[in-house]
């Protein structure tokens, strides 16, 4: 239900009173929602596949004959270049997502990713490889902004926390698949090593094309549509969703009486967005920056070089099995702990997962010289079983605590800044630490990175205690009123 008034002369293009948000939030979980999960959520599987393939292929890529002759520092540099591309891609595509819509951009960003990963498979030199990793990262970064905003706007409020965390946690499904696939692809008895690593990157493209096919059926966000003057299209999509849910579940949906009045605009000035983030919600800005920086350093620093650490210091010839076990614990952690973010609440779960995982990582750093490949993997699995849900909650927080008009760009901004701190500095630092530790034959030098990551995680958890937002079960419009909202009533 919506009513519209068109002004004659105004930067606004109209005013609308609509019940679309309430109707979307009152939907029960249905098969239709699985289309959203599969069509949009699978991007994290692609990201996990990419990151793990690079980590597990480090030995082959170092080979001057079958690979590209990279050093440990080059491996770290490739990781940093990938993340730098992701940061810039998030910022560039994030503002386009808020301006031109979720669907247009989550189709474009997937195509950019596909182009980058296909070109990576044909790398002939380190420079080519670095450029292709940058392009691939650009697509993935754009995906983060477009996908997280779309998911939160299409999933009912009751399920938003657990679904968002589970989808972000699916990164580790890709990581596990990448780890297992690289086992035969890096075995010279199974496939030529000069071909195997290239085929490993090609697998990401194959999965990407499958996702592209499914994604065609995912609709534009009705919330984005009615704010940007396309309320008739938004109404049509919501009615179609309601009809589908009623037919699938054999029920009649109850009517809603909660409405919101919006002053529609085709675009929102960047100055307005910046004012919103830094002036209207400064505490939420500090919260998101802390969460993103902590989880980005923890994960990128540890995981980008995990395979290299196993092979260089712990005499592991085939790292795939270890990485697969580590990845499995991360995914199970997100699935197991995710529902508690809706039931127990955002603040206790975010702060608890950050502080506990950071503390355990510091203990691992102190024990590093006494750990074997198996005990290091067990230690990491326990730490990241806890950290996985917390890290995913960083994306959830950024996507739900700011107004709808700024959502994608806010996700992009916090992802870019936080990841630049942890995701670029982390791999560079760890690559250097591994080189130094290799020269001195002292694995404990790597512990420096562990301690930095632990401090950032614990610090972010403390910030969440004081600045966290009780968003569980709340409509997005109640958590952060749209910038163009005139009033709301119920």
Short mmCIF file of C-alpha atoms in Angstrom, two decimals:
data_model
loop_
_atom_site.label_atom_id
_atom_site.label_comp_id
_atom_site.label_asym_id
_atom_site.label_seq_id
_atom_site.Cartn_x
_atom_site.Cartn_y
_atom_site.Cartn_z
CA UNK A 1 0.00 0.00 0.00
CA UNK A 2 1.39 3.41 -0.89
CA UNK A 3 0.23 6.93 -1.59
CA UNK A 4 2.26 9.39 -3.61
CA UNK A 5 2.36 13.17 -3.95
CA UNK A 6 4.44 14.86 -6.67
CA UNK A 7 5.78 18.38 -5.92
CA UNK A 8 6.00 20.90 -8.73
CA UNK A 9 9.44 22.47 -8.05
CA UNK A 10 11.76 20.81 -5.56
CA UNK A 11 14.93 18.72 -5.40
CA UNK A 12 12.52 16.04 -4.31
CA UNK A 13 10.74 14.03 -6.98
CA UNK A 14 7.79 13.13 -4.77
CA UNK A 15 6.60 12.00 -1.37
CA UNK A 16 5.33 8.56 -0.59
CA UNK A 17 3.71 6.92 2.42
CA UNK A 18 4.36 3.20 2.21
CA UNK A 19 4.12 0.01 4.22
CA UNK A 20 6.71 -1.89 2.17
CA UNK A 21 9.32 -2.18 4.98
CA UNK A 22 6.76 -3.58 7.43
CA UNK A 23 5.46 -6.04 4.83
CA UNK A 24 8.97 -7.29 4.05
CA UNK A 25 9.82 -7.71 7.75
CA UNK A 26 6.63 -9.63 8.64
CA UNK A 27 7.30 -12.36 6.06
CA UNK A 28 7.96 -15.86 7.41
CA UNK A 29 11.06 -17.67 6.20
CA UNK A 30 10.17 -19.29 2.88
CA UNK A 31 11.77 -21.01 -0.08
CA UNK A 32 11.84 -17.64 -1.85
CA UNK A 33 14.41 -16.42 0.67
CA UNK A 34 16.72 -19.26 -0.30
CA UNK A 35 16.89 -17.73 -3.78
CA UNK A 36 18.37 -14.63 -2.14
CA UNK A 37 20.81 -16.67 -0.06
CA UNK A 38 22.01 -18.72 -3.04
CA UNK A 39 21.98 -15.93 -5.62
CA UNK A 40 23.70 -13.32 -3.47
CA UNK A 41 25.44 -15.15 -0.66
CA UNK A 42 27.62 -17.34 -2.85
CA UNK A 43 29.97 -14.42 -3.53
CA UNK A 44 31.71 -15.14 -0.24
CA UNK A 45 32.36 -18.69 -1.41
CA UNK A 46 34.15 -17.17 -4.41
CA UNK A 47 36.21 -14.90 -2.15
CA UNK A 48 37.15 -17.81 0.10
CA UNK A 49 38.11 -19.85 -2.94
CA UNK A 50 40.33 -17.06 -4.26
CA UNK A 51 42.14 -16.38 -0.98
CA UNK A 52 42.73 -20.06 -0.21
CA UNK A 53 43.95 -20.91 -3.68
CA UNK A 54 46.58 -18.17 -3.43
CA UNK A 55 47.70 -19.33 0.01
CA UNK A 56 47.90 -23.00 -0.95
CA UNK A 57 49.62 -22.34 -4.25
CA UNK A 58 52.47 -20.39 -2.65
CA UNK A 59 55.05 -23.15 -3.18
CA UNK A 60 54.09 -23.65 -6.84
CA UNK A 61 54.04 -19.90 -7.51
CA UNK A 62 57.56 -19.65 -6.07
CA UNK A 63 58.80 -22.22 -8.58
CA UNK A 64 60.65 -20.45 -11.39
CA UNK A 65 59.87 -23.19 -13.93
CA UNK A 66 56.27 -24.18 -13.23
CA UNK A 67 55.17 -21.02 -11.44
CA UNK A 68 56.11 -17.34 -11.54
CA UNK A 69 59.23 -17.31 -9.37
CA UNK A 70 57.63 -15.37 -6.51
CA UNK A 71 59.28 -14.91 -3.08
CA UNK A 72 57.49 -15.03 0.28
CA UNK A 73 57.39 -11.24 0.22
CA UNK A 74 55.87 -11.39 -3.28
CA UNK A 75 53.17 -13.74 -1.97
CA UNK A 76 52.42 -11.20 0.75
CA UNK A 77 52.47 -8.42 -1.84
CA UNK A 78 49.98 -10.31 -4.04
CA UNK A 79 47.66 -10.60 -1.04
CA UNK A 80 48.02 -6.90 -0.31
CA UNK A 81 47.37 -5.98 -3.96
CA UNK A 82 44.22 -8.14 -3.96
CA UNK A 83 42.93 -6.44 -0.82
CA UNK A 84 43.86 -2.99 -2.13
CA UNK A 85 41.77 -3.72 -5.21
CA UNK A 86 38.93 -4.85 -2.96
CA UNK A 87 39.10 -1.61 -0.96
CA UNK A 88 39.04 0.62 -4.03
CA UNK A 89 36.38 -1.54 -5.69
CA UNK A 90 34.18 -1.30 -2.62
CA UNK A 91 34.42 2.50 -2.55
CA UNK A 92 33.89 2.92 -6.29
CA UNK A 93 31.04 0.46 -6.68
CA UNK A 94 29.56 1.24 -3.25
CA UNK A 95 28.54 4.77 -4.16
CA UNK A 96 27.22 3.51 -7.52
CA UNK A 97 25.14 0.90 -5.66
CA UNK A 98 23.40 3.57 -3.60
CA UNK A 99 22.88 5.70 -6.72
CA UNK A 100 21.86 3.19 -9.39
CA UNK A 101 20.48 0.28 -7.41
CA UNK A 102 21.57 -2.99 -5.86
CA UNK A 103 20.80 -5.29 -8.78
CA UNK A 104 22.66 -3.41 -11.51
CA UNK A 105 25.80 -3.31 -9.43
CA UNK A 106 25.79 -6.88 -8.11
CA UNK A 107 25.65 -8.03 -11.74
CA UNK A 108 28.45 -5.69 -12.87
CA UNK A 109 30.77 -6.48 -9.94
CA UNK A 110 30.44 -10.22 -10.54
CA UNK A 111 31.47 -9.71 -14.17
CA UNK A 112 34.53 -7.74 -13.04
CA UNK A 113 35.48 -10.59 -10.71
CA UNK A 114 35.08 -13.12 -13.52
CA UNK A 115 37.31 -11.10 -15.84
CA UNK A 116 40.01 -10.80 -13.18
CA UNK A 117 40.13 -14.46 -12.19
CA UNK A 118 40.13 -15.70 -15.80
CA UNK A 119 43.04 -13.38 -16.63
CA UNK A 120 44.89 -14.57 -13.51
CA UNK A 121 44.89 -18.11 -14.90
CA UNK A 122 46.88 -16.84 -17.91
CA UNK A 123 49.52 -14.93 -15.91
CA UNK A 124 52.96 -15.04 -17.54
CA UNK A 125 54.88 -12.76 -15.16
CA UNK A 126 54.68 -11.44 -11.59
CA UNK A 127 53.50 -8.03 -12.82
CA UNK A 128 50.65 -9.61 -14.83
CA UNK A 129 49.74 -11.69 -11.80
CA UNK A 130 49.65 -8.64 -9.50
CA UNK A 131 47.49 -6.67 -11.96
CA UNK A 132 45.03 -9.54 -12.32
CA UNK A 133 44.83 -9.97 -8.55
CA UNK A 134 44.00 -6.26 -8.30
CA UNK A 135 41.17 -6.57 -10.86
CA UNK A 136 39.79 -9.64 -9.11
CA UNK A 137 39.89 -7.84 -5.77
CA UNK A 138 38.09 -4.84 -7.29
CA UNK A 139 35.17 -7.06 -8.27
CA UNK A 140 35.05 -8.78 -4.88
CA UNK A 141 35.13 -5.45 -3.02
CA UNK A 142 32.27 -4.13 -5.11
CA UNK A 143 30.36 -7.31 -4.34
CA UNK A 144 30.67 -6.74 -0.60
CA UNK A 145 28.95 -3.35 -0.84
CA UNK A 146 26.22 -4.35 -3.29
CA UNK A 147 25.44 -7.74 -1.77
CA UNK A 148 25.36 -6.90 1.93
CA UNK A 149 23.02 -3.97 1.33
CA UNK A 150 20.69 -6.06 -0.83
CA UNK A 151 20.62 -9.01 1.57
CA UNK A 152 19.70 -6.93 4.60
CA UNK A 153 16.94 -5.13 2.69
CA UNK A 154 15.37 -8.39 1.47
CA UNK A 155 15.63 -10.58 4.59
CA UNK A 156 12.98 -10.24 7.39
CA UNK A 157 14.21 -8.49 10.55
CA UNK A 158 13.72 -11.60 12.70
CA UNK A 159 16.27 -13.56 10.66
CA UNK A 160 18.61 -10.80 9.48
CA UNK A 161 21.41 -11.40 11.99
CA UNK A 162 21.79 -15.15 11.60
CA UNK A 163 21.38 -15.08 7.81
CA UNK A 164 23.86 -12.27 7.32
CA UNK A 165 26.43 -13.97 9.56
CA UNK A 166 25.91 -17.38 7.93
CA UNK A 167 26.27 -15.88 4.44
CA UNK A 168 29.44 -14.01 5.37
CA UNK A 169 30.67 -17.20 7.04
CA UNK A 170 30.18 -19.09 3.77
CA UNK A 171 33.55 -17.57 2.80
CA UNK A 172 34.93 -20.60 4.58
CA UNK A 173 33.02 -23.03 2.41
CA UNK A 174 34.98 -21.58 -0.48
CA UNK A 175 38.17 -21.73 1.56
CA UNK A 176 37.60 -25.40 2.34
CA UNK A 177 36.79 -26.19 -1.29
CA UNK A 178 39.85 -24.28 -2.48
CA UNK A 179 42.09 -26.11 -0.01
CA UNK A 180 40.85 -29.54 -1.07
CA UNK A 181 40.95 -28.75 -4.79
CA UNK A 182 44.53 -27.57 -4.68
CA UNK A 183 45.68 -30.91 -3.23
CA UNK A 184 45.43 -32.81 -6.53
CA UNK A 185 46.11 -29.71 -8.62
CA UNK A 186 49.52 -29.20 -6.97
CA UNK A 187 50.46 -32.89 -6.97
CA UNK A 188 52.92 -33.52 -9.84
CA UNK A 189 51.81 -37.15 -9.91
CA UNK A 190 48.26 -36.08 -10.76
CA UNK A 191 48.62 -33.03 -12.98
CA UNK A 192 51.45 -30.97 -14.43
CA UNK A 193 52.18 -28.23 -11.89
CA UNK A 194 52.54 -25.60 -14.59
CA UNK A 195 48.92 -26.27 -15.59
CA UNK A 196 47.38 -27.19 -12.24
CA UNK A 197 47.70 -23.80 -10.56
CA UNK A 198 46.21 -22.08 -13.61
CA UNK A 199 43.26 -24.46 -13.64
CA UNK A 200 42.73 -23.73 -9.92
CA UNK A 201 41.99 -20.09 -10.75
CA UNK A 202 39.75 -21.19 -13.62
CA UNK A 203 37.54 -23.07 -11.17
CA UNK A 204 36.59 -19.74 -9.58
CA UNK A 205 35.39 -18.48 -12.94
CA UNK A 206 33.26 -21.60 -13.48
CA UNK A 207 31.53 -21.11 -10.12
CA UNK A 208 31.13 -17.40 -10.87
CA UNK A 209 29.25 -18.06 -14.10
CA UNK A 210 26.90 -20.41 -12.21
CA UNK A 211 26.20 -17.67 -9.65
CA UNK A 212 25.60 -15.16 -12.44
CA UNK A 213 22.91 -17.42 -13.89
CA UNK A 214 21.10 -17.75 -10.54
CA UNK A 215 21.43 -14.05 -9.77
CA UNK A 216 19.34 -13.03 -12.79
CA UNK A 217 16.22 -13.97 -10.81
CA UNK A 218 17.01 -11.90 -7.73
CA UNK A 219 14.88 -8.72 -7.70
CA UNK A 220 15.91 -5.16 -6.98
CA UNK A 221 15.48 -4.04 -3.37
CA UNK A 222 11.93 -2.64 -2.94
CA UNK A 223 13.29 -0.36 -0.22
CA UNK A 224 15.75 1.21 -2.67
CA UNK A 225 13.05 1.52 -5.32
CA UNK A 226 10.47 3.46 -3.32
CA UNK A 227 13.06 5.92 -1.98
CA UNK A 228 14.29 6.63 -5.54
CA UNK A 229 10.87 7.36 -7.03
CA UNK A 230 10.12 3.88 -8.39
CA UNK A 231 7.43 2.93 -5.90
CA UNK A 232 5.21 1.21 -8.47
CA UNK A 233 8.01 -1.22 -9.33
CA UNK A 234 8.73 -1.76 -5.64
CA UNK A 235 5.05 -2.43 -4.93
CA UNK A 236 4.89 -4.94 -7.78
CA UNK A 237 7.94 -6.82 -6.48
CA UNK A 238 6.60 -6.98 -2.92
CA UNK A 239 3.21 -8.23 -4.09
CA UNK A 240 4.93 -10.92 -6.14
CA UNK A 241 7.03 -11.96 -3.13
CA UNK A 242 3.94 -12.10 -0.92
CA UNK A 243 2.06 -14.18 -3.50
CA UNK A 244 5.00 -16.57 -3.82
CA UNK A 245 5.32 -16.98 -0.04
CA UNK A 246 1.60 -17.59 0.40
CA UNK A 247 1.57 -20.23 -2.32
CA UNK A 248 4.72 -21.96 -1.10
CA UNK A 249 3.71 -22.07 2.57
CA UNK A 250 -0.07 -22.38 2.04
CA UNK A 251 -0.94 -19.45 4.29
CA UNK A 252 -2.54 -16.01 4.26
CA UNK A 253 -0.28 -13.17 5.33
CA UNK A 254 -1.64 -10.77 7.93
CA UNK A 255 -2.02 -7.11 6.91
CA UNK A 256 0.29 -4.50 8.46
CA UNK A 257 -0.54 -1.04 9.77
CA UNK A 258 2.95 0.45 10.14
CA UNK A 259 3.89 3.01 7.48
CA UNK A 260 6.70 5.41 6.74
CA UNK A 261 6.61 8.69 4.78
CA UNK A 262 9.54 9.34 2.48
CA UNK A 263 10.64 12.41 0.52
CA UNK A 264 11.84 10.76 -2.65
CA UNK A 265 15.07 11.77 -4.41
CA UNK A 266 16.83 10.16 -7.33
CA UNK A 267 20.26 10.85 -5.79
CA UNK A 268 21.61 11.77 -2.36
CA UNK A 269 24.53 14.26 -2.33
CA UNK A 270 27.84 12.85 -1.09
CA UNK A 271 28.08 15.73 1.40
CA UNK A 272 24.83 14.55 2.98
CA UNK A 273 26.18 11.02 3.24
CA UNK A 274 29.43 12.21 4.83
CA UNK A 275 27.52 14.37 7.30
CA UNK A 276 25.36 11.38 8.21
CA UNK A 277 28.29 9.12 8.94
CA UNK A 278 30.54 11.54 10.83
CA UNK A 279 28.12 14.05 12.38
CA UNK A 280 24.85 12.21 13.00
CA UNK A 281 26.31 8.81 13.92
CA UNK A 282 29.90 9.37 15.17
CA UNK A 283 29.71 6.57 17.79
CA UNK A 284 28.51 4.07 15.20
CA UNK A 285 31.33 5.19 12.92
CA UNK A 286 33.94 4.48 15.61
CA UNK A 287 32.30 1.11 16.31
CA UNK A 288 32.39 -0.02 12.69
CA UNK A 289 35.97 1.13 12.14
CA UNK A 290 37.11 -0.80 15.22
CA UNK A 291 35.27 -3.97 14.22
CA UNK A 292 36.52 -3.94 10.63
CA UNK A 293 40.12 -3.15 11.51
CA UNK A 294 40.28 -5.90 14.13
CA UNK A 295 38.79 -8.68 12.05
CA UNK A 296 40.61 -7.65 8.86
CA UNK A 297 44.04 -7.77 10.48
CA UNK A 298 43.28 -10.99 12.32
CA UNK A 299 42.09 -12.84 9.23
CA UNK A 300 44.17 -11.40 6.43
CA UNK A 301 47.44 -11.45 8.37
CA UNK A 302 46.94 -15.01 9.63
CA UNK A 303 45.21 -16.67 6.72
CA UNK A 304 47.06 -15.16 3.76
CA UNK A 305 50.29 -16.71 5.08
CA UNK A 306 49.02 -19.75 6.99
CA UNK A 307 49.98 -22.18 4.23
CA UNK A 308 53.39 -20.55 3.89
CA UNK A 309 53.98 -20.88 7.64
CA UNK A 310 53.10 -24.58 7.60
CA UNK A 311 55.38 -25.39 4.69
CA UNK A 312 58.31 -23.14 5.65
CA UNK A 313 58.62 -23.88 9.37
CA UNK A 314 56.61 -26.99 10.13
CA UNK A 315 57.72 -29.26 7.26
CA UNK A 316 54.23 -29.73 5.81
CA UNK A 317 54.39 -30.91 2.21
CA UNK A 318 50.66 -30.72 1.50
CA UNK A 319 48.93 -27.83 3.31
CA UNK A 320 45.47 -28.41 1.81
CA UNK A 321 44.24 -30.80 4.51
CA UNK A 322 45.24 -28.43 7.30
CA UNK A 323 43.64 -25.41 5.66
CA UNK A 324 40.45 -27.38 4.96
CA UNK A 325 40.14 -28.34 8.64
CA UNK A 326 40.75 -24.74 9.69
CA UNK A 327 38.16 -23.46 7.19
CA UNK A 328 35.58 -26.01 8.30
CA UNK A 329 35.78 -24.79 11.91
CA UNK A 330 35.21 -21.20 10.73
CA UNK A 331 32.10 -22.08 8.76
CA UNK A 332 30.65 -24.21 11.58
CA UNK A 333 31.36 -21.38 14.00
CA UNK A 334 29.34 -18.90 11.93
CA UNK A 335 26.43 -21.37 11.59
CA UNK A 336 26.46 -22.35 15.27
CA UNK A 337 26.87 -18.93 16.85
CA UNK A 338 24.94 -16.90 14.23
CA UNK A 339 21.43 -17.48 15.70
CA UNK A 340 22.63 -16.17 19.07
CA UNK A 341 23.15 -12.72 17.54
CA UNK A 342 19.35 -12.58 17.08
CA UNK A 343 18.44 -14.33 20.35
CA UNK A 344 21.06 -13.19 22.88
CA UNK A 345 21.71 -9.86 21.18
CA UNK A 346 24.27 -8.02 19.09
CA UNK A 347 26.27 -6.33 21.87
CA UNK A 348 27.07 -9.35 24.08
CA UNK A 349 27.81 -11.61 21.11
CA UNK A 350 30.00 -9.16 19.19
CA UNK A 351 32.02 -8.08 22.22
CA UNK A 352 32.30 -11.65 23.52
CA UNK A 353 33.52 -13.18 20.26
CA UNK A 354 36.05 -10.41 19.66
CA UNK A 355 37.56 -10.38 23.15
CA UNK A 356 37.72 -14.16 23.54
CA UNK A 357 39.22 -14.86 20.12
CA UNK A 358 41.77 -12.04 20.56
CA UNK A 359 42.83 -13.41 23.94
CA UNK A 360 43.27 -16.91 22.55
CA UNK A 361 45.33 -15.58 19.62
CA UNK A 362 47.72 -13.88 22.06
CA UNK A 363 48.11 -17.18 23.89
CA UNK A 364 48.86 -18.89 20.56
CA UNK A 365 51.58 -16.30 19.90
CA UNK A 366 53.19 -17.02 23.26
CA UNK A 367 53.10 -20.77 22.53
CA UNK A 368 54.19 -20.59 18.89
CA UNK A 369 57.63 -22.16 19.32
CA UNK A 370 56.04 -25.20 20.97
CA UNK A 371 53.33 -25.81 18.38
CA UNK A 372 53.37 -28.44 15.64
CA UNK A 373 51.42 -28.25 12.38
CA UNK A 374 48.59 -30.19 14.01
CA UNK A 375 48.46 -28.24 17.27
CA UNK A 376 48.74 -24.91 15.43
CA UNK A 377 45.78 -25.91 13.27
CA UNK A 378 43.78 -27.01 16.33
CA UNK A 379 44.61 -23.74 18.08
CA UNK A 380 43.61 -21.77 15.00
CA UNK A 381 40.40 -23.76 14.55
CA UNK A 382 39.27 -23.00 18.11
CA UNK A 383 40.18 -19.30 17.83
CA UNK A 384 38.45 -18.80 14.50
CA UNK A 385 35.41 -20.89 15.39
CA UNK A 386 34.72 -18.02 17.76
CA UNK A 387 36.13 -15.21 15.61
CA UNK A 388 34.25 -16.20 12.45
CA UNK A 389 30.83 -15.13 13.72
CA UNK A 390 32.26 -11.93 15.21
CA UNK A 391 34.05 -10.99 12.00
CA UNK A 392 30.88 -11.58 9.99
CA UNK A 393 29.03 -9.37 12.47
CA UNK A 394 31.24 -6.43 11.42
CA UNK A 395 29.58 -6.52 7.98
CA UNK A 396 26.17 -7.00 9.59
CA UNK A 397 26.71 -3.99 11.84
CA UNK A 398 27.82 -1.63 9.07
CA UNK A 399 24.89 -2.65 6.89
CA UNK A 400 22.15 -2.15 9.48
CA UNK A 401 23.11 0.82 11.69
CA UNK A 402 23.16 3.55 9.02
CA UNK A 403 20.28 5.02 6.93
CA UNK A 404 19.17 3.19 3.80
CA UNK A 405 20.35 5.91 1.42
CA UNK A 406 23.94 5.49 2.65
CA UNK A 407 23.99 1.74 3.29
CA UNK A 408 26.13 0.45 0.44
CA UNK A 409 28.62 3.31 0.64
CA UNK A 410 28.91 2.93 4.42
CA UNK A 411 29.65 -0.78 4.03
CA UNK A 412 32.23 0.09 1.37
CA UNK A 413 33.82 2.83 3.46
CA UNK A 414 34.22 0.78 6.62
CA UNK A 415 35.32 -2.27 4.68
CA UNK A 416 37.90 -0.22 2.77
CA UNK A 417 39.33 1.64 5.75
CA UNK A 418 39.30 -1.32 8.12
CA UNK A 419 40.67 -3.68 5.51
CA UNK A 420 43.34 -1.20 4.46
CA UNK A 421 44.54 -1.17 8.06
CA UNK A 422 44.45 -4.93 8.53
CA UNK A 423 44.19 -6.48 5.11
CA UNK A 424 47.01 -4.59 3.42
CA UNK A 425 49.33 -4.06 6.38
CA UNK A 426 48.72 -7.60 7.64
CA UNK A 427 49.95 -9.60 4.62
CA UNK A 428 52.87 -7.19 4.10
CA UNK A 429 53.89 -7.49 7.74
CA UNK A 430 53.54 -11.25 7.84
CA UNK A 431 55.39 -11.70 4.55
CA UNK A 432 58.28 -9.70 6.00
CA UNK A 433 58.11 -11.58 9.31
CA UNK A 434 58.24 -14.92 7.50
CA UNK A 435 61.25 -13.81 5.47
CA UNK A 436 63.04 -12.63 8.62
CA UNK A 437 62.07 -15.75 10.55
CA UNK A 438 63.26 -17.96 7.71
CA UNK A 439 66.62 -16.22 7.64
CA UNK A 440 67.05 -16.52 11.40
CA UNK A 441 65.25 -19.90 11.61
CA UNK A 442 63.18 -18.49 14.50
CA UNK A 443 59.41 -19.02 14.12
CA UNK A 444 58.65 -16.89 17.20
CA UNK A 445 59.25 -13.72 15.15
CA UNK A 446 55.88 -14.36 13.51
CA UNK A 447 54.23 -13.97 16.94
CA UNK A 448 54.54 -10.18 16.57
CA UNK A 449 51.71 -10.27 14.05
CA UNK A 450 49.64 -12.44 16.38
CA UNK A 451 50.01 -9.95 19.22
CA UNK A 452 49.03 -6.99 17.05
CA UNK A 453 45.95 -8.85 15.77
CA UNK A 454 45.02 -9.90 19.30
CA UNK A 455 45.26 -6.32 20.59
CA UNK A 456 43.07 -4.98 17.78
CA UNK A 457 40.45 -7.69 18.35
CA UNK A 458 40.26 -7.19 22.12
CA UNK A 459 40.15 -3.43 21.65
CA UNK A 460 37.28 -3.72 19.17
CA UNK A 461 35.39 -5.97 21.59
CA UNK A 462 35.70 -3.35 24.33
CA UNK A 463 34.46 -0.66 21.92
CA UNK A 464 31.43 -2.85 21.14
CA UNK A 465 30.53 -3.03 24.84
CA UNK A 466 30.22 0.75 25.06
CA UNK A 467 29.13 1.72 21.54
CA UNK A 468 27.24 -1.35 20.27
CA UNK A 469 23.70 -1.04 18.89
CA UNK A 470 20.81 -3.26 20.01
CA UNK A 471 19.64 -4.05 16.49
CA UNK A 472 18.31 -7.58 16.99
CA UNK A 473 14.76 -8.03 15.67
CA UNK A 474 14.47 -4.36 14.72
CA UNK A 475 13.37 -3.02 11.34
CA UNK A 476 16.17 -1.32 9.43
CA UNK A 477 14.09 1.87 9.42
CA UNK A 478 13.83 1.78 13.23
CA UNK A 479 17.57 1.19 13.73
CA UNK A 480 18.45 4.15 11.50
CA UNK A 481 15.71 6.41 10.17
CA UNK A 482 16.07 7.06 6.42
CA UNK A 483 17.52 10.49 5.64
CA UNK A 484 14.49 11.29 3.50
CA UNK A 485 11.93 10.06 6.07
CA UNK A 486 9.37 12.67 7.10
CA UNK A 487 7.69 10.76 9.89
CA UNK A 488 6.51 7.27 10.75
CA UNK A 489 3.49 5.97 12.51
CA UNK A 490 2.12 2.67 13.70
#
